[in-house]
Amino acid sequence: MSPLRLLLAALLLGALAPDPAVPPATRALPESTGLSLMHRPGPGRADPPLRPNAEMVGDILDLAFALESGRPLSRLGRFEGPVRLTVAGPAPPSLMPDLDALLRRLRVEAGLDVALAGTGADGPEAAIVIEAVPKASLALAAPQAACFVVPNATSFAEFLRLRGSPLLDWEGITTRRRAAVFVPADAAPQEIRDCLHEELAQALGPLNDLSRLPDSVFNDDNMHSTLTGFDMLVLRVIHALPVGITRQEAAARLPDLLARLNPQGEQDGRPDAGRTAMARPDDDIDRREGLAHYALGRSRAARDPAAAQAAFAAAREHFRRSPLTAIHRAHAEMQLAAYALAAGDPDRVLFLTGEAIPTAEAHGNAALLATLLLLRAEALEAMGRGEEAAALRLDGLAWARYGFGRGEAVDARLREVQALNPWRMARSMAG
């Protein structure tokens, strides 16, 4: 395989992962690159869901009344009353600011009474414990999960002691009283934040994931990294339903409840003055076809770059047809920008990254945003706009510190992107 194909495969296949898929570079970045700086995504606020309420009824029922394994739940389970949390053990520096931002969003957008437990003796006892655990320990306990949540445990040590016990089975628990969320202690800040969003949302709400959802973190396609407007609505709805209600009883109540909590969703797909677009009936077909093309592109990136590029272009075309798949489209545009840079087409790189950068920033995806900015900087470098490129590269590296974490991981991503630039390679060989 040619060196260029290796580099493209490394960049493209590692695009969704917090850490690059190649070994770190042997030389650390000099301090003058600005590696010591780190940009942090803002707390954000998700837009309201764009789909009609009638469509979301079935999604909410399937999320709330089943486990990820597919096993059905006979009754709705959740916490009752105020929910207090605590963080156990030494937390990574990024965890508390991101947790504070998440709790604010849950209070404002989902209407939940959630907060950190006070330190005083009169404060309510923490119902949810968040513990940062080394990745290696998490992998031994749950090889398929980067992070996870369990009921009726207050520490990772207690979880290990209780493994195999019915106490850790969500089925049969209607009123939740205790839960523990385990996140990686030695991961990139973005990965830790993403774990907080998904696992805390599951502790407070639905335990299932659905592959059909285009606008949710309750979906293993990993496109959304933080709670969406749909997710916040799901949490608000679940906490408005009585604990212990059956699926049939919930199905009878949901239409009126959604009409009250999400009145814009009663428009049956017709946009109003405050909404630029609504979901179309064939959006799910486009999303599924786009994901199929995207997966094909990733699988062929190393062996057949031309076929991979065509697949990513087809994915982008499907994703661009709906506002529900804006972040999906941004991922496809990043892939295509990498190919354009390697092909010596800086104008195309600027166009594609210009389309994707606002979306990546709006969704708080620092890893994607950093890669887009670094690709754009290389295109500017190729066009002789060195000062603009240098400033943009510093910005990209600051986002990369949040998205990729370790200095060597940031260094590896920078070197991967720079190695795709034929003008840089030509100058290097001439020198």
PDB file of C-alpha atoms in Angstrom, residues 261-364:
ATOM      1  CA  LEU A 261     -44.703  19.854  25.850  1.00  0.00           C
ATOM      2  CA  ASN A 262     -43.809  20.205  22.157  1.00  0.00           C
ATOM      3  CA  PRO A 263     -46.629  22.157  20.454  1.00  0.00           C
ATOM      4  CA  GLN A 264     -44.554  22.839  17.325  1.00  0.00           C
ATOM      5  CA  GLY A 265     -44.498  19.109  16.700  1.00  0.00           C
ATOM      6  CA  GLU A 266     -48.242  19.128  16.021  1.00  0.00           C
ATOM      7  CA  GLN A 267     -47.737  20.612  12.564  1.00  0.00           C
ATOM      8  CA  ASP A 268     -47.476  17.245  10.810  1.00  0.00           C
ATOM      9  CA  GLY A 269     -44.413  18.250   8.879  1.00  0.00           C
ATOM     10  CA  ARG A 270     -45.505  21.769   7.850  1.00  0.00           C
ATOM     11  CA  PRO A 271     -42.904  24.437   8.664  1.00  0.00           C
ATOM     12  CA  ASP A 272     -43.948  27.620  10.372  1.00  0.00           C
ATOM     13  CA  ALA A 273     -42.277  31.021  10.451  1.00  0.00           C
ATOM     14  CA  GLY A 274     -39.996  30.044  13.306  1.00  0.00           C
ATOM     15  CA  ARG A 275     -38.730  26.828  11.733  1.00  0.00           C
ATOM     16  CA  THR A 276     -36.716  26.596   8.534  1.00  0.00           C
ATOM     17  CA  ALA A 277     -37.437  22.929   7.859  1.00  0.00           C
ATOM     18  CA  MET A 278     -39.290  19.909   9.134  1.00  0.00           C
ATOM     19  CA  ALA A 279     -38.571  16.246   8.685  1.00  0.00           C
ATOM     20  CA  ARG A 280     -39.893  14.667   5.484  1.00  0.00           C
ATOM     21  CA  PRO A 281     -41.399  11.163   5.231  1.00  0.00           C
ATOM     22  CA  ASP A 282     -38.390   9.915   3.239  1.00  0.00           C
ATOM     23  CA  ASP A 283     -35.741  11.394   5.561  1.00  0.00           C
ATOM     24  CA  ASP A 284     -35.158   8.016   7.178  1.00  0.00           C
ATOM     25  CA  ILE A 285     -34.527   6.408   3.790  1.00  0.00           C
ATOM     26  CA  ASP A 286     -31.962   9.087   2.944  1.00  0.00           C
ATOM     27  CA  ARG A 287     -30.291   8.700   6.348  1.00  0.00           C
ATOM     28  CA  ARG A 288     -30.050   4.923   6.082  1.00  0.00           C
ATOM     29  CA  GLU A 289     -28.717   5.081   2.532  1.00  0.00           C
ATOM     30  CA  GLY A 290     -26.274   7.803   3.555  1.00  0.00           C
ATOM     31  CA  LEU A 291     -25.011   5.707   6.460  1.00  0.00           C
ATOM     32  CA  ALA A 292     -24.597   2.711   4.149  1.00  0.00           C
ATOM     33  CA  HIS A 293     -22.502   4.756   1.710  1.00  0.00           C
ATOM     34  CA  TYR A 294     -20.523   6.248   4.597  1.00  0.00           C
ATOM     35  CA  ALA A 295     -19.746   2.811   6.021  1.00  0.00           C
ATOM     36  CA  LEU A 296     -18.736   1.629   2.534  1.00  0.00           C
ATOM     37  CA  GLY A 297     -16.362   4.577   2.199  1.00  0.00           C
ATOM     38  CA  ARG A 298     -14.697   3.806   5.501  1.00  0.00           C
ATOM     39  CA  SER A 299     -14.325   0.132   4.630  1.00  0.00           C
ATOM     40  CA  ARG A 300     -12.680   0.943   1.279  1.00  0.00           C
ATOM     41  CA  ALA A 301     -10.500   3.862   2.363  1.00  0.00           C
ATOM     42  CA  ALA A 302      -7.330   1.761   2.548  1.00  0.00           C
ATOM     43  CA  ARG A 303      -7.866  -0.546  -0.434  1.00  0.00           C
ATOM     44  CA  ASP A 304      -9.680   1.584  -3.003  1.00  0.00           C
ATOM     45  CA  PRO A 305      -9.505   5.357  -2.417  1.00  0.00           C
ATOM     46  CA  ALA A 306     -11.446   6.165  -5.588  1.00  0.00           C
ATOM     47  CA  ALA A 307     -14.357   3.956  -4.570  1.00  0.00           C
ATOM     48  CA  ALA A 308     -14.204   5.320  -1.022  1.00  0.00           C
ATOM     49  CA  GLN A 309     -14.329   8.902  -2.267  1.00  0.00           C
ATOM     50  CA  ALA A 310     -17.344   8.120  -4.445  1.00  0.00           C
ATOM     51  CA  ALA A 311     -19.076   6.499  -1.490  1.00  0.00           C
ATOM     52  CA  PHE A 312     -18.458   9.520   0.750  1.00  0.00           C
ATOM     53  CA  ALA A 313     -19.771  11.816  -1.996  1.00  0.00           C
ATOM     54  CA  ALA A 314     -22.938   9.713  -2.228  1.00  0.00           C
ATOM     55  CA  ALA A 315     -23.295   9.790   1.559  1.00  0.00           C
ATOM     56  CA  ARG A 316     -22.998  13.574   1.561  1.00  0.00           C
ATOM     57  CA  GLU A 317     -25.682  13.844  -1.100  1.00  0.00           C
ATOM     58  CA  HIS A 318     -28.118  11.799   0.982  1.00  0.00           C
ATOM     59  CA  PHE A 319     -27.271  13.609   4.216  1.00  0.00           C
ATOM     60  CA  ARG A 320     -27.670  17.078   2.716  1.00  0.00           C
ATOM     61  CA  ARG A 321     -31.360  16.487   1.990  1.00  0.00           C
ATOM     62  CA  SER A 322     -32.482  16.791   5.601  1.00  0.00           C
ATOM     63  CA  PRO A 323     -31.737  19.104   8.537  1.00  0.00           C
ATOM     64  CA  LEU A 324     -31.814  15.992  10.738  1.00  0.00           C
ATOM     65  CA  THR A 325     -28.513  14.801   9.268  1.00  0.00           C
ATOM     66  CA  ALA A 326     -26.486  18.004   9.307  1.00  0.00           C
ATOM     67  CA  ILE A 327     -23.770  16.516  11.538  1.00  0.00           C
ATOM     68  CA  HIS A 328     -23.707  13.369   9.389  1.00  0.00           C
ATOM     69  CA  ARG A 329     -23.085  15.585   6.366  1.00  0.00           C
ATOM     70  CA  ALA A 330     -20.240  17.381   8.157  1.00  0.00           C
ATOM     71  CA  HIS A 331     -18.499  14.048   8.778  1.00  0.00           C
ATOM     72  CA  ALA A 332     -18.786  13.160   5.084  1.00  0.00           C
ATOM     73  CA  GLU A 333     -17.451  16.594   4.107  1.00  0.00           C
ATOM     74  CA  MET A 334     -14.425  16.117   6.335  1.00  0.00           C
ATOM     75  CA  GLN A 335     -13.669  12.837   4.566  1.00  0.00           C
ATOM     76  CA  LEU A 336     -14.026  14.436   1.145  1.00  0.00           C
ATOM     77  CA  ALA A 337     -11.872  17.410   2.162  1.00  0.00           C
ATOM     78  CA  ALA A 338      -9.045  15.016   3.052  1.00  0.00           C
ATOM     79  CA  TYR A 339      -9.223  13.488  -0.424  1.00  0.00           C
ATOM     80  CA  ALA A 340      -9.354  16.929  -2.025  1.00  0.00           C
ATOM     81  CA  LEU A 341      -6.240  18.021  -0.138  1.00  0.00           C
ATOM     82  CA  ALA A 342      -4.367  14.883  -1.191  1.00  0.00           C
ATOM     83  CA  ALA A 343      -5.478  15.466  -4.802  1.00  0.00           C
ATOM     84  CA  GLY A 344      -4.066  19.013  -4.785  1.00  0.00           C
ATOM     85  CA  ASP A 345      -7.409  20.829  -4.903  1.00  0.00           C
ATOM     86  CA  PRO A 346      -7.239  23.501  -2.172  1.00  0.00           C
ATOM     87  CA  ASP A 347     -10.302  25.351  -3.480  1.00  0.00           C
ATOM     88  CA  ARG A 348     -12.386  22.226  -2.952  1.00  0.00           C
ATOM     89  CA  VAL A 349     -10.954  21.849   0.548  1.00  0.00           C
ATOM     90  CA  LEU A 350     -11.978  25.412   1.404  1.00  0.00           C
ATOM     91  CA  PHE A 351     -15.494  24.840   0.071  1.00  0.00           C
ATOM     92  CA  LEU A 352     -16.059  21.571   1.925  1.00  0.00           C
ATOM     93  CA  THR A 353     -14.584  22.717   5.224  1.00  0.00           C
ATOM     94  CA  GLY A 354     -16.469  26.003   4.968  1.00  0.00           C
ATOM     95  CA  GLU A 355     -19.687  23.987   4.773  1.00  0.00           C
ATOM     96  CA  ALA A 356     -18.813  21.672   7.659  1.00  0.00           C
ATOM     97  CA  ILE A 357     -17.065  23.883  10.227  1.00  0.00           C
ATOM     98  CA  PRO A 358     -20.171  25.754  11.497  1.00  0.00           C
ATOM     99  CA  THR A 359     -22.020  22.454  11.934  1.00  0.00           C
ATOM    100  CA  ALA A 360     -19.174  20.804  13.832  1.00  0.00           C
ATOM    101  CA  GLU A 361     -18.887  23.820  16.119  1.00  0.00           C
ATOM    102  CA  ALA A 362     -22.648  24.006  16.695  1.00  0.00           C
ATOM    103  CA  HIS A 363     -22.673  20.326  17.701  1.00  0.00           C
ATOM    104  CA  GLY A 364     -19.710  20.725  20.057  1.00  0.00           C
TER     105      GLY A 364
END
